[in-house]
PDB file of C-alpha atoms in Angstrom:
ATOM      1  CA  MET S   1      92.963  62.390 115.702  1.00 56.00           C
ATOM      2  CA  LYS S   2      93.290  62.156 119.177  1.00 63.00           C
ATOM      3  CA  ALA S   3      93.815  65.531 120.914  1.00 67.00           C
ATOM      4  CA  PRO S   4      97.054  66.912 122.061  1.00 71.00           C
ATOM      5  CA  ASP S   5      97.927  65.594 125.802  1.00 75.00           C
ATOM      6  CA  ILE S   6      98.615  68.638 128.213  1.00 73.00           C
ATOM      7  CA  LEU S   7     101.546  68.359 130.053  1.00 71.00           C
ATOM      8  CA  SER S   8     101.437  71.114 132.513  1.00 72.00           C
ATOM      9  CA  ALA S   9      99.255  74.237 132.776  1.00 68.00           C
ATOM     10  CA  THR S  10     100.694  76.673 134.877  1.00 73.00           C
ATOM     11  CA  ASP S  11     100.396  79.988 135.024  1.00 71.00           C
ATOM     12  CA  GLY S  12      99.079  80.210 131.665  1.00 73.00           C
ATOM     13  CA  ASN S  13     101.691  78.442 130.290  1.00 83.00           C
ATOM     14  CA  LEU S  14     100.752  75.311 128.815  1.00 87.00           C
ATOM     15  CA  VAL S  15     102.863  72.320 127.744  1.00 91.00           C
ATOM     16  CA  LEU S  16     101.185  70.137 125.341  1.00 91.00           C
ATOM     17  CA  SER S  17     102.726  66.358 123.638  1.00 92.00           C
ATOM     18  CA  LEU S  18     101.825  65.490 120.183  1.00 92.00           C
ATOM     19  CA  ASP S  19     102.813  62.226 118.615  1.00 90.00           C
ATOM     20  CA  LYS S  20     104.184  62.454 115.604  1.00 87.00           C
ATOM     21  CA  GLY S  21     102.895  59.524 114.239  1.00 86.00           C
ATOM     22  CA  LEU S  22      99.430  61.240 114.305  1.00 87.00           C
ATOM     23  CA  TYR S  23     100.812  65.082 113.833  1.00 90.00           C
ATOM     24  CA  PRO S  24     103.377  65.251 111.222  1.00 92.00           C
ATOM     25  CA  LEU S  25     106.473  68.303 111.534  1.00 93.00           C
ATOM     26  CA  ASP S  26     104.854  70.278 108.485  1.00 93.00           C
ATOM     27  CA  VAL S  27     101.304  70.221 110.365  1.00 94.00           C
ATOM     28  CA  ILE S  28     102.676  70.904 113.565  1.00 95.00           C
ATOM     29  CA  TYR S  29     104.657  73.799 111.879  1.00 95.00           C
ATOM     30  CA  GLY S  30     101.093  75.220 110.495  1.00 95.00           C
ATOM     31  CA  ALA S  31      99.424  75.348 113.245  1.00 95.00           C
ATOM     32  CA  ALA S  32     102.289  76.965 115.202  1.00 95.00           C
ATOM     33  CA  TYR S  33     102.855  79.352 112.561  1.00 95.00           C
ATOM     34  CA  VAL S  34      99.102  80.344 113.101  1.00 94.00           C
ATOM     35  CA  PHE S  35      99.287  81.128 116.682  1.00 93.00           C
ATOM     36  CA  ILE S  36     102.629  83.002 116.423  1.00 94.00           C
ATOM     37  CA  ASP S  37     101.119  86.419 117.074  1.00 92.00           C
ATOM     38  CA  ARG S  38      98.939  85.588 119.831  1.00 90.00           C
ATOM     39  CA  ALA S  39     101.024  83.175 121.563  1.00 92.00           C
ATOM     40  CA  TYR S  40     104.482  82.358 122.770  1.00 94.00           C
ATOM     41  CA  ILE S  41     105.522  79.235 121.301  1.00 95.00           C
ATOM     42  CA  LEU S  42     108.888  76.699 121.588  1.00 96.00           C
ATOM     43  CA  LEU S  43     108.486  73.277 120.230  1.00 96.00           C
ATOM     44  CA  GLY S  44     110.902  70.527 121.497  1.00 94.00           C
ATOM     45  CA  LYS S  45     110.986  66.830 121.117  1.00 93.00           C
ATOM     46  CA  VAL S  46     111.243  64.288 123.797  1.00 90.00           C
ATOM     47  CA  ASP S  47     111.868  60.682 122.537  1.00 86.00           C
ATOM     48  CA  ASP S  48     108.911  60.403 119.704  1.00 86.00           C
ATOM     49  CA  LYS S  49     106.448  63.478 120.661  1.00 91.00           C
ATOM     50  CA  ILE S  50     106.744  66.984 119.803  1.00 94.00           C
ATOM     51  CA  THR S  51     106.487  69.044 122.717  1.00 94.00           C
ATOM     52  CA  VAL S  52     104.384  72.581 122.224  1.00 95.00           C
ATOM     53  CA  HIS S  53     105.055  75.232 124.795  1.00 93.00           C
ATOM     54  CA  LEU S  54     102.309  78.001 124.019  1.00 91.00           C
ATOM     55  CA  THR S  55     102.541  80.760 126.290  1.00 90.00           C
ATOM     56  CA  PRO S  56      99.591  83.441 125.439  1.00 88.00           C
ATOM     57  CA  LYS S  57     100.758  86.714 124.611  1.00 86.00           C
ATOM     58  CA  ALA S  58      97.671  88.648 126.156  1.00 74.00           C
ATOM     59  CA  PRO S  59      96.591  86.924 130.030  1.00 66.00           C
ATOM     60  CA  THR S  60      94.477  84.707 129.865  1.00 58.00           C
ATOM     61  CA  SER S  61      91.016  84.764 131.677  1.00 55.00           C
ATOM     62  CA  ARG S  62      87.449  83.894 132.307  1.00 52.00           C
ATOM     63  CA  LYS S  63      86.369  86.853 131.593  1.00 52.00           C
ATOM     64  CA  GLY S  64      88.689  88.534 129.353  1.00 55.00           C
ATOM     65  CA  GLY S  65      90.710  87.253 127.242  1.00 62.00           C
ATOM     66  CA  ILE S  66      90.921  83.668 126.014  1.00 68.00           C
ATOM     67  CA  SER S  67      91.512  80.804 128.704  1.00 74.00           C
ATOM     68  CA  ALA S  68      94.361  78.048 128.624  1.00 73.00           C
ATOM     69  CA  GLU S  69      91.421  75.542 128.182  1.00 76.00           C
ATOM     70  CA  ASP S  70      90.405  77.798 125.175  1.00 82.00           C
ATOM     71  CA  MET S  71      93.815  78.018 123.446  1.00 85.00           C
ATOM     72  CA  VAL S  72      94.474  74.331 123.273  1.00 86.00           C
ATOM     73  CA  GLY S  73      91.014  73.636 121.817  1.00 88.00           C
ATOM     74  CA  GLU S  74      91.900  76.114 119.512  1.00 91.00           C
ATOM     75  CA  PHE S  75      95.127  74.807 118.632  1.00 92.00           C
ATOM     76  CA  GLY S  76      93.958  71.026 118.280  1.00 92.00           C
ATOM     77  CA  ASN S  77      91.685  72.036 116.109  1.00 93.00           C
ATOM     78  CA  GLU S  78      94.211  74.004 113.723  1.00 94.00           C
ATOM     79  CA  LEU S  79      95.958  70.909 113.904  1.00 94.00           C
ATOM     80  CA  LEU S  80      93.431  69.213 112.236  1.00 93.00           C
ATOM     81  CA  SER S  81      92.746  72.003 109.990  1.00 94.00           C
ATOM     82  CA  GLN S  82      96.568  71.848 108.968  1.00 94.00           C
ATOM     83  CA  ALA S  83      96.661  68.111 108.627  1.00 92.00           C
ATOM     84  CA  LEU S  84      93.274  68.029 106.300  1.00 94.00           C
ATOM     85  CA  ARG S  85      94.729  70.544 104.076  1.00 93.00           C
ATOM     86  CA  LYS S  86      98.383  68.690 103.514  1.00 92.00           C
ATOM     87  CA  LYS S  87      96.065  65.556 102.714  1.00 92.00           C
ATOM     88  CA  ILE S  88      93.982  67.357 100.122  1.00 94.00           C
ATOM     89  CA  THR S  89      97.271  68.946  98.845  1.00 92.00           C
ATOM     90  CA  ARG S  90      99.108  65.549  98.412  1.00 91.00           C
ATOM     91  CA  ASP S  91      95.707  63.688  97.132  1.00 94.00           C
ATOM     92  CA  ASN S  92      95.764  66.638  94.461  1.00 93.00           C
ATOM     93  CA  GLN S  93      99.603  66.831  93.719  1.00 91.00           C
ATOM     94  CA  GLN S  94      98.893  65.326  90.225  1.00 93.00           C
ATOM     95  CA  ILE S  95      96.324  67.430  88.820  1.00 93.00           C
ATOM     96  CA  LEU S  96      98.360  70.601  90.314  1.00 91.00           C
ATOM     97  CA  GLU S  97     101.580  69.285  88.505  1.00 92.00           C
ATOM     98  CA  THR S  98     100.052  68.934  85.433  1.00 92.00           C
ATOM     99  CA  ILE S  99      98.383  72.199  85.470  1.00 93.00           C
ATOM    100  CA  VAL S 100     101.380  74.007  86.382  1.00 91.00           C
ATOM    101  CA  SER S 101     103.493  72.335  83.669  1.00 91.00           C
ATOM    102  CA  GLN S 102     100.708  72.805  80.842  1.00 89.00           C
ATOM    103  CA  ALA S 103     100.582  77.000  81.628  1.00 90.00           C
ATOM    104  CA  LEU S 104     104.334  76.696  81.684  1.00 89.00           C
ATOM    105  CA  ALA S 105     104.316  74.856  78.296  1.00 87.00           C
ATOM    106  CA  GLY S 106     101.898  77.338  76.757  1.00 84.00           C
ATOM    107  CA  ALA S 107     103.890  80.431  78.492  1.00 82.00           C
ATOM    108  CA  THR S 108     106.900  79.105  76.346  1.00 80.00           C
ATOM    109  CA  GLY S 109     104.910  78.650  73.276  1.00 73.00           C
ATOM    110  CA  ALA S 110     106.177  74.743  73.616  1.00 64.00           C
ATOM    111  CA  MET S 111     102.425  73.210  73.170  1.00 58.00           C
ATOM    112  CA  VAL S 112     100.322  74.821  70.731  1.00 58.00           C
ATOM    113  CA  PRO S 113      96.484  73.417  70.852  1.00 60.00           C
ATOM    114  CA  SER S 114      95.826  71.615  67.092  1.00 61.00           C
ATOM    115  CA  GLU S 115      93.071  73.612  65.991  1.00 60.00           C
ATOM    116  CA  PHE S 116      95.511  76.782  66.054  1.00 59.00           C
ATOM    117  CA  ASP S 117      98.005  74.239  64.029  1.00 58.00           C
ATOM    118  CA  ASP S 118      96.345  74.183  60.662  1.00 59.00           C
ATOM    119  CA  ASP S 119      98.559  75.850  58.111  1.00 60.00           C
ATOM    120  CA  ASP S 120      95.907  74.460  55.082  1.00 61.00           C
ATOM    121  CA  ASP S 121      95.385  78.485  54.120  1.00 60.00           C
ATOM    122  CA  ASP S 122      98.941  79.463  54.546  1.00 65.00           C
ATOM    123  CA  ASP S 123      99.155  80.344  50.728  1.00 71.00           C
ATOM    124  CA  LEU S 124      95.572  82.792  51.117  1.00 72.00           C
ATOM    125  CA  ASP S 125      96.152  86.106  50.140  1.00 78.00           C
ATOM    126  CA  PHE S 126      93.950  88.649  52.313  1.00 77.00           C
ATOM    127  CA  LEU S 127      92.014  89.902  49.063  1.00 80.00           C
ATOM    128  CA  ASP S 128      91.444  86.217  48.394  1.00 82.00           C
ATOM    129  CA  ASP S 129      87.478  84.739  49.169  1.00 83.00           C
ATOM    130  CA  PRO S 130      87.342  80.930  49.388  1.00 80.00           C
ATOM    131  CA  LEU S 131      84.093  81.600  51.101  1.00 82.00           C
ATOM    132  CA  GLY S 132      82.497  83.752  48.838  1.00 82.00           C
ATOM    133  CA  ILE S 133      81.993  86.278  51.664  1.00 85.00           C
ATOM    134  CA  ALA S 134      82.602  89.395  49.415  1.00 86.00           C
ATOM    135  CA  VAL S 135      80.242  88.322  46.743  1.00 85.00           C
ATOM    136  CA  PRO S 136      77.025  91.052  46.710  1.00 87.00           C
ATOM    137  CA  TRP S 137      73.830  89.762  47.934  1.00 84.00           C
ATOM    138  CA  GLU S 138      72.524  90.439  44.278  1.00 84.00           C
ATOM    139  CA  GLU S 139      74.719  88.703  42.728  1.00 84.00           C
ATOM    140  CA  ARG S 140      74.445  85.380  44.891  1.00 81.00           C
ATOM    141  CA  PHE S 141      70.733  85.529  44.704  1.00 82.00           C
ATOM    142  CA  LYS S 142      69.969  86.834  41.236  1.00 79.00           C
ATOM    143  CA  LYS S 143      67.190  84.930  39.395  1.00 69.00           C
ATOM    144  CA  ARG S 144      68.694  82.995  36.455  1.00 63.00           C
ATOM    145  CA  GLY S 145      66.589  83.672  33.528  1.00 59.00           C
ATOM    146  CA  SER S 146      65.032  87.045  32.233  1.00 55.00           C
ATOM    147  CA  ALA S 147      61.815  86.651  33.892  1.00 53.00           C
ATOM    148  CA  PRO S 148      61.488  89.824  36.291  1.00 55.00           C
ATOM    149  CA  ALA S 149      60.799  89.626  39.451  1.00 53.00           C
ATOM    150  CA  GLN S 150      56.989  89.804  40.643  1.00 53.00           C
ATOM    151  CA  ARG S 151      56.372  93.149  42.470  1.00 54.00           C
ATOM    152  CA  GLY S 152      55.102  93.204  45.709  1.00 51.00           C
ATOM    153  CA  PRO S 153      54.035  96.070  47.827  1.00 53.00           C
ATOM    154  CA  ASP S 154      57.829  96.712  49.344  1.00 52.00           C
ATOM    155  CA  THR S 155      59.376  97.118  45.730  1.00 50.00           C
ATOM    156  CA  GLU S 156      60.210 100.248  44.582  1.00 50.00           C
ATOM    157  CA  LYS S 157      58.832 101.577  41.396  1.00 51.00           C
ATOM    158  CA  GLU S 158      62.385 101.872  39.700  1.00 49.00           C
ATOM    159  CA  GLU S 159      64.913  98.928  40.374  1.00 50.00           C
ATOM    160  CA  ALA S 160      67.206 100.130  42.649  1.00 49.00           C
ATOM    161  CA  GLY S 161      71.215  99.135  42.499  1.00 50.00           C
ATOM    162  CA  PRO S 162      73.553  98.549  45.275  1.00 52.00           C
ATOM    163  CA  GLY S 163      73.999 101.768  47.580  1.00 50.00           C
ATOM    164  CA  ASP S 164      70.477 103.633  46.043  1.00 51.00           C
ATOM    165  CA  SER S 165      68.877 104.750  49.520  1.00 50.00           C
ATOM    166  CA  GLY S 166      66.246 105.925  47.783  1.00 48.00           C
ATOM    167  CA  GLY S 167      66.782 109.181  49.020  1.00 49.00           C
ATOM    168  CA  HIS S 168      65.717 112.964  47.418  1.00 50.00           C
ATOM    169  CA  ASN S 169      66.492 113.585  43.918  1.00 50.00           C
ATOM    170  CA  THR S 170      67.988 116.472  43.728  1.00 48.00           C
ATOM    171  CA  THR S 171      68.186 116.448  39.930  1.00 49.00           C
ATOM    172  CA  GLY S 172      64.921 117.282  39.631  1.00 47.00           C
ATOM    173  CA  ALA S 173      64.613 114.110  36.945  1.00 45.00           C
ATOM    174  CA  ASP S 174      61.184 113.558  37.890  1.00 47.00           C
ATOM    175  CA  GLU S 175      59.347 116.749  37.580  1.00 42.00           C
TER     176      GLU S 175
ATOM    177  CA  MET W   1     119.833  88.323 135.259  1.00 76.00           C
ATOM    178  CA  SER W   2     120.163  86.001 132.508  1.00 85.00           C
ATOM    179  CA  THR W   3     117.669  83.072 130.791  1.00 92.00           C
ATOM    180  CA  THR W   4     118.327  80.671 128.254  1.00 94.00           C
ATOM    181  CA  ARG W   5     115.962  78.687 125.600  1.00 95.00           C
ATOM    182  CA  SER W   6     116.941  75.655 123.718  1.00 95.00           C
ATOM    183  CA  PHE W   7     116.462  74.854 120.169  1.00 96.00           C
ATOM    184  CA  ASP W   8     115.982  71.209 119.288  1.00 95.00           C
ATOM    185  CA  LYS W   9     118.010  70.482 116.296  1.00 95.00           C
ATOM    186  CA  SER W  10     114.909  67.812 114.488  1.00 94.00           C
ATOM    187  CA  VAL W  11     112.409  70.671 114.845  1.00 95.00           C
ATOM    188  CA  TYR W  12     114.683  74.238 114.245  1.00 96.00           C
ATOM    189  CA  ALA W  13     117.002  75.195 111.589  1.00 95.00           C
ATOM    190  CA  LEU W  14     120.526  76.787 112.385  1.00 95.00           C
ATOM    191  CA  ALA W  15     120.213  79.075 109.822  1.00 95.00           C
ATOM    192  CA  ALA W  16     117.151  80.523 111.628  1.00 96.00           C
ATOM    193  CA  VAL W  17     118.681  80.403 115.040  1.00 96.00           C
ATOM    194  CA  LYS W  18     121.630  82.286 113.723  1.00 96.00           C
ATOM    195  CA  ASP W  19     119.492  84.626 111.598  1.00 95.00           C
ATOM    196  CA  GLY W  20     117.688  85.153 114.987  1.00 95.00           C
ATOM    197  CA  LEU W  21     121.317  85.983 116.917  1.00 95.00           C
ATOM    198  CA  GLU W  22     121.879  88.340 114.521  1.00 95.00           C
ATOM    199  CA  ALA W  23     118.436  90.562 114.338  1.00 95.00           C
ATOM    200  CA  TYR W  24     118.325  90.361 118.272  1.00 94.00           C
ATOM    201  CA  SER W  25     121.684  91.241 118.789  1.00 92.00           C
ATOM    202  CA  GLY W  26     121.093  95.037 119.558  1.00 92.00           C
ATOM    203  CA  LEU W  27     118.740  94.084 122.700  1.00 93.00           C
ATOM    204  CA  GLY W  28     121.052  92.356 124.673  1.00 91.00           C
ATOM    205  CA  LYS W  29     124.431  90.116 124.914  1.00 93.00           C
ATOM    206  CA  LEU W  30     123.312  87.112 123.231  1.00 94.00           C
ATOM    207  CA  SER W  31     125.422  83.735 123.048  1.00 94.00           C
ATOM    208  CA  MET W  32     124.895  80.174 121.485  1.00 95.00           C
ATOM    209  CA  GLU W  33     125.965  77.028 122.697  1.00 95.00           C
ATOM    210  CA  THR W  34     126.092  73.362 120.603  1.00 95.00           C
ATOM    211  CA  GLN W  35     125.044  70.546 122.751  1.00 93.00           C
ATOM    212  CA  ASP W  36     124.424  67.091 120.830  1.00 92.00           C
ATOM    213  CA  GLU W  37     121.196  67.193 120.055  1.00 92.00           C
ATOM    214  CA  ALA W  38     119.905  71.286 120.419  1.00 95.00           C
ATOM    215  CA  TRP W  39     121.603  74.797 119.799  1.00 96.00           C
ATOM    216  CA  THR W  40     120.998  76.750 123.773  1.00 96.00           C
ATOM    217  CA  VAL W  41     120.969  80.651 123.677  1.00 96.00           C
ATOM    218  CA  THR W  42     121.420  82.683 126.393  1.00 95.00           C
ATOM    219  CA  PHE W  43     120.169  86.428 126.834  1.00 94.00           C
ATOM    220  CA  GLY W  44     122.108  88.294 128.933  1.00 91.00           C
ATOM    221  CA  GLU W  45     122.064  92.292 129.853  1.00 89.00           C
ATOM    222  CA  VAL W  46     118.900  92.623 128.257  1.00 88.00           C
ATOM    223  CA  ASP W  47     117.660  96.242 126.740  1.00 88.00           C
ATOM    224  CA  PRO W  48     115.946  97.530 130.193  1.00 89.00           C
ATOM    225  CA  ASP W  49     112.515  97.855 128.182  1.00 89.00           C
ATOM    226  CA  PHE W  50     112.390  94.005 128.325  1.00 88.00           C
ATOM    227  CA  THR W  51     112.776  91.482 130.864  1.00 91.00           C
ATOM    228  CA  PRO W  52     114.820  88.533 129.965  1.00 91.00           C
ATOM    229  CA  ASP W  53     111.423  85.795 129.499  1.00 92.00           C
ATOM    230  CA  GLU W  54     109.873  88.211 127.071  1.00 92.00           C
ATOM    231  CA  LEU W  55     112.815  88.884 124.926  1.00 94.00           C
ATOM    232  CA  ALA W  56     113.687  85.304 124.693  1.00 95.00           C
ATOM    233  CA  SER W  57     110.281  83.910 123.950  1.00 94.00           C
ATOM    234  CA  GLU W  58     109.863  87.183 121.085  1.00 95.00           C
ATOM    235  CA  PHE W  59     113.268  85.607 120.189  1.00 96.00           C
ATOM    236  CA  ALA W  60     111.767  81.517 120.188  1.00 97.00           C
ATOM    237  CA  ASN W  61     108.592  82.718 118.042  1.00 97.00           C
ATOM    238  CA  TYR W  62     110.844  84.722 115.271  1.00 97.00           C
ATOM    239  CA  VAL W  63     113.232  81.326 114.861  1.00 97.00           C
ATOM    240  CA  LEU W  64     110.142  79.459 114.395  1.00 96.00           C
ATOM    241  CA  ALA W  65     109.102  81.643 111.809  1.00 96.00           C
ATOM    242  CA  GLN W  66     112.237  81.475 110.076  1.00 96.00           C
ATOM    243  CA  THR W  67     112.088  78.071 110.259  1.00 96.00           C
ATOM    244  CA  ILE W  68     108.919  77.376 109.334  1.00 95.00           C
ATOM    245  CA  GLU W  69     109.291  79.792 105.755  1.00 92.00           C
ATOM    246  CA  ARG W  70     112.949  78.133 105.290  1.00 89.00           C
ATOM    247  CA  ARG W  71     111.764  74.603 105.269  1.00 82.00           C
ATOM    248  CA  HIS W  72     108.272  75.330 103.006  1.00 68.00           C
TER     249      HIS W  72
END
Protein backbone atom coordinates (compact mmCIF):
# COMPACT_ATOMS: atom_id res chain seq x y z
CA MET A 1 0.00 0.00 0.00
CA LYS A 2 1.33 3.41 -0.95
CA ALA A 3 2.39 5.76 1.85
CA PRO A 4 0.50 9.04 2.27
CA ASP A 5 1.91 11.90 0.17
CA ILE A 6 3.04 14.91 2.19
CA LEU A 7 1.83 17.97 0.33
CA SER A 8 3.34 20.42 2.79
CA ALA A 9 4.99 20.49 6.19
CA THR A 10 5.36 23.93 7.71
CA ASP A 11 5.69 24.79 11.40
CA GLY A 12 4.51 21.35 12.40
CA ASN A 13 1.42 21.61 10.21
CA LEU A 14 1.21 18.70 7.84
CA VAL A 15 -0.98 18.32 4.82
CA LEU A 16 -1.28 14.79 3.50
CA SER A 17 -2.91 13.62 0.32
CA LEU A 18 -4.59 10.23 0.21
CA ASP A 19 -5.90 8.41 -2.82
CA LYS A 20 -9.54 7.47 -2.25
CA GLY A 21 -9.01 4.28 -4.24
CA LEU A 22 -6.36 3.09 -1.83
CA TYR A 23 -7.77 4.57 1.36
CA PRO A 24 -11.58 4.55 1.50
CA LEU A 25 -13.21 7.32 3.50
CA ASP A 26 -14.14 4.90 6.30
CA VAL A 27 -10.49 3.99 6.73
CA ILE A 28 -9.47 7.66 6.86
CA TYR A 29 -12.22 8.34 9.40
CA GLY A 30 -10.93 5.50 11.58
CA ALA A 31 -7.34 6.70 11.52
CA ALA A 32 -8.36 10.33 12.10
CA TYR A 33 -10.47 9.29 15.08
CA VAL A 34 -7.49 7.58 16.67
CA PHE A 35 -5.40 10.76 16.29
CA ILE A 36 -8.07 13.17 17.42
CA ASP A 37 -6.69 13.46 20.95
CA ARG A 38 -3.14 14.15 19.74
CA ALA A 39 -3.68 16.40 16.76
CA TYR A 40 -6.06 18.86 15.20
CA ILE A 41 -7.41 17.25 12.05
CA LEU A 42 -9.25 18.80 9.17
CA LEU A 43 -10.26 16.68 6.20
CA GLY A 44 -10.78 18.05 2.73
CA LYS A 45 -11.18 16.89 -0.82
CA VAL A 46 -9.22 17.82 -3.91
CA ASP A 47 -10.28 16.02 -7.07
CA ASP A 48 -10.24 12.31 -6.26
CA LYS A 49 -7.96 12.70 -3.28
CA ILE A 50 -8.69 13.31 0.37
CA THR A 51 -6.46 15.84 2.09
CA VAL A 52 -5.67 15.54 5.78
CA HIS A 53 -4.48 18.63 7.66
CA LEU A 54 -2.64 17.41 10.75
CA THR A 55 -1.51 19.84 13.43
CA PRO A 56 -0.05 18.20 16.54
CA LYS A 57 -1.52 19.59 19.78
CA ALA A 58 1.80 19.27 21.61
CA PRO A 59 4.70 21.12 20.02
CA THR A 60 6.68 18.87 17.74
CA SER A 61 10.40 18.50 18.23
CA ARG A 62 13.13 15.97 17.75
CA LYS A 63 14.08 16.01 21.45
CA GLY A 64 10.76 16.22 23.23
CA GLY A 65 7.48 15.38 21.57
CA ILE A 66 6.81 13.47 18.44
CA SER A 67 8.26 14.85 15.22
CA ALA A 68 6.13 15.70 12.21
CA GLU A 69 7.71 12.86 10.24
CA ASP A 70 6.98 10.42 13.03
CA MET A 71 3.38 11.54 13.10
CA VAL A 72 3.04 10.95 9.37
CA GLY A 73 4.51 7.47 9.84
CA GLU A 74 2.15 6.70 12.70
CA PHE A 75 -0.80 8.01 10.73
CA GLY A 76 0.19 5.80 7.80
CA ASN A 77 0.41 2.78 10.10
CA GLU A 78 -2.98 3.57 11.52
CA LEU A 79 -4.43 3.82 8.03
CA LEU A 80 -3.05 0.38 7.26
CA SER A 81 -4.43 -1.02 10.51
CA GLN A 82 -7.87 0.41 9.81
CA ALA A 83 -7.81 -0.94 6.26
CA LEU A 84 -6.98 -4.43 7.55
CA ARG A 85 -9.68 -4.19 10.21
CA LYS A 86 -12.19 -3.26 7.53
CA LYS A 87 -11.12 -6.19 5.35
CA ILE A 88 -11.42 -8.67 8.23
CA THR A 89 -14.87 -7.35 9.10
CA ARG A 90 -15.97 -7.65 5.49
CA ASP A 91 -14.55 -11.19 5.17
CA ASN A 92 -16.31 -12.35 8.33
CA GLN A 93 -19.55 -10.50 7.75
CA GLN A 94 -21.56 -13.64 7.05
CA ILE A 95 -20.25 -15.45 10.14
CA LEU A 96 -21.00 -12.43 12.33
CA GLU A 97 -24.53 -12.15 10.98
CA THR A 98 -25.14 -15.87 11.48
CA ILE A 99 -23.94 -15.79 15.08
CA VAL A 100 -25.97 -12.71 15.94
CA SER A 101 -29.13 -13.99 14.27
CA GLN A 102 -28.86 -17.34 16.07
CA ALA A 103 -28.28 -15.59 19.38
CA LEU A 104 -31.29 -13.34 18.86
CA ALA A 105 -33.46 -16.25 17.73
CA GLY A 106 -32.40 -18.27 20.77
CA ALA A 107 -33.18 -15.37 23.09
CA THR A 108 -36.68 -15.04 21.69
CA GLY A 109 -37.28 -18.80 21.92
CA ALA A 110 -37.81 -19.20 18.21
CA MET A 111 -35.16 -21.89 17.87
CA VAL A 112 -35.07 -24.76 20.31
CA PRO A 113 -32.42 -27.44 19.78
CA SER A 114 -33.93 -30.77 18.70
CA GLU A 115 -32.65 -32.67 21.74
CA PHE A 116 -34.74 -30.44 24.02
CA ASP A 117 -37.77 -30.83 21.82
CA ASP A 118 -38.35 -34.49 22.79
CA ASP A 119 -41.89 -34.85 24.13
CA ASP A 120 -41.85 -38.66 24.56
CA ASP A 121 -41.98 -38.50 28.36
CA ASP A 122 -44.51 -35.74 28.67
CA ASP A 123 -47.06 -38.14 30.19
CA LEU A 124 -44.72 -39.34 32.96
CA ASP A 125 -45.45 -38.48 36.56
CA PHE A 126 -42.58 -37.52 38.82
CA LEU A 127 -43.11 -40.77 40.77
CA ASP A 128 -42.73 -42.93 37.65
CA ASP A 129 -39.42 -44.74 37.39
CA PRO A 130 -39.03 -46.19 33.89
CA LEU A 131 -35.28 -46.79 34.32
CA GLY A 132 -35.67 -48.49 37.69
CA ILE A 133 -33.46 -46.01 39.51
CA ALA A 134 -35.54 -46.18 42.70
CA VAL A 135 -35.32 -50.01 42.96
CA PRO A 136 -33.13 -51.01 45.97
CA TRP A 137 -29.83 -52.69 45.21
CA GLU A 138 -30.83 -55.81 47.18
CA GLU A 139 -33.96 -56.30 45.15
CA ARG A 140 -32.30 -55.75 41.84
CA PHE A 141 -29.34 -58.09 42.43
CA LYS A 142 -31.10 -60.59 44.73
CA LYS A 143 -29.89 -64.13 44.06
CA ARG A 144 -32.51 -66.23 42.51
CA GLY A 145 -33.38 -69.47 44.40
CA SER A 146 -33.02 -70.19 48.13
CA ALA A 147 -29.31 -71.03 48.37
CA PRO A 148 -27.66 -68.80 50.99
CA ALA A 149 -24.83 -66.63 49.90
CA GLN A 150 -21.39 -67.86 50.88
CA ARG A 151 -20.03 -65.99 53.85
CA GLY A 152 -16.88 -64.11 53.39
CA PRO A 153 -14.62 -62.25 55.76
CA ASP A 154 -16.57 -59.03 55.29
CA THR A 155 -20.01 -60.50 55.87
CA GLU A 156 -21.80 -59.85 59.17
CA LYS A 157 -23.14 -62.60 61.38
CA GLU A 158 -26.71 -61.58 60.94
CA GLU A 159 -28.26 -60.63 57.67
CA ALA A 160 -28.20 -56.92 57.56
CA GLY A 161 -31.32 -55.26 56.28
CA PRO A 162 -31.59 -52.05 54.46
CA GLY A 163 -30.66 -49.18 56.73
CA ASP A 164 -28.87 -51.41 59.25
CA SER A 165 -25.64 -49.68 60.02
CA GLY A 166 -24.35 -52.36 62.41
CA GLY A 167 -23.97 -49.91 65.27
CA HIS A 168 -24.29 -50.40 69.06
CA ASN A 169 -27.24 -52.55 70.15
CA THR A 170 -29.08 -50.72 72.90
CA THR A 171 -31.58 -53.46 73.63
CA GLY A 172 -29.05 -55.81 75.19
CA ALA A 173 -30.41 -58.83 73.29
CA ASP A 174 -26.95 -60.38 72.81
CA GLU A 175 -26.14 -60.46 76.51
CA MET B 1 -9.75 39.08 14.39
CA SER B 2 -11.51 36.05 12.94
CA THR B 3 -10.68 32.84 11.22
CA THR B 4 -12.57 30.34 9.08
CA ARG B 5 -12.75 26.62 8.50
CA SER B 6 -14.33 24.89 5.51
CA PHE B 7 -15.99 21.52 5.84
CA ASP B 8 -16.36 19.58 2.60
CA LYS B 9 -19.88 18.30 2.06
CA SER B 10 -18.69 14.90 0.87
CA VAL B 11 -16.63 14.37 4.01
CA TYR B 12 -18.55 16.04 6.84
CA ALA B 13 -22.20 15.74 7.91
CA LEU B 14 -24.31 18.87 8.09
CA ALA B 15 -25.87 17.72 11.36
CA ALA B 16 -22.38 17.45 12.84
CA VAL B 17 -21.51 21.01 11.80
CA LYS B 18 -24.78 22.28 13.28
CA ASP B 19 -24.08 20.36 16.49
CA GLY B 20 -20.69 22.05 16.66
CA LEU B 21 -22.19 25.48 16.14
CA GLU B 22 -24.53 24.89 19.03
CA ALA B 23 -21.88 23.41 21.30
CA TYR B 24 -19.33 26.18 20.68
CA SER B 25 -21.74 29.10 20.47
CA GLY B 26 -20.80 30.23 23.98
CA LEU B 27 -17.15 30.69 23.06
CA GLY B 28 -17.48 33.17 20.22
CA LYS B 29 -19.60 34.48 17.43
CA LEU B 30 -19.90 31.63 14.99
CA SER B 31 -21.59 31.86 11.63
CA MET B 32 -21.97 29.36 8.80
CA GLU B 33 -22.15 29.95 5.08
CA THR B 34 -23.22 27.29 2.63
CA GLN B 35 -21.23 27.04 -0.58
CA ASP B 36 -21.42 24.62 -3.48
CA GLU B 37 -19.13 21.97 -2.06
CA ALA B 38 -18.53 23.02 1.52
CA TRP B 39 -19.88 24.70 4.61
CA THR B 40 -17.65 27.50 5.84
CA VAL B 41 -17.73 28.51 9.49
CA THR B 42 -16.38 31.89 10.58
CA PHE B 43 -15.16 32.36 14.14
CA GLY B 44 -15.34 35.95 15.42
CA GLU B 45 -15.31 37.66 18.81
CA VAL B 46 -13.62 34.63 20.29
CA ASP B 47 -13.43 34.17 24.08
CA PRO B 48 -10.15 35.78 25.24
CA ASP B 49 -9.06 32.51 26.84
CA PHE B 50 -8.53 31.08 23.35
CA THR B 51 -7.04 32.23 20.10
CA PRO B 52 -9.39 32.08 17.10
CA ASP B 53 -7.18 29.42 15.57
CA GLU B 54 -7.36 27.25 18.69
CA LEU B 55 -11.12 27.52 18.81
CA ALA B 56 -11.46 26.77 15.10
CA SER B 57 -9.19 23.72 15.40
CA GLU B 58 -11.07 22.36 18.41
CA PHE B 59 -14.31 22.99 16.57
CA ALA B 60 -13.03 21.07 13.54
CA ASN B 61 -12.07 18.10 15.71
CA TYR B 62 -15.50 18.15 17.33
CA VAL B 63 -17.26 18.20 13.97
CA LEU B 64 -15.07 15.38 12.69
CA ALA B 65 -15.81 13.23 15.72
CA GLN B 66 -19.53 13.92 15.39
CA THR B 67 -19.42 13.05 11.70
CA ILE B 68 -17.63 9.75 12.35
CA GLU B 69 -20.03 8.80 15.13
CA ARG B 70 -23.01 9.54 12.89
CA ARG B 71 -21.70 7.55 9.94
CA HIS B 72 -20.72 4.40 11.87
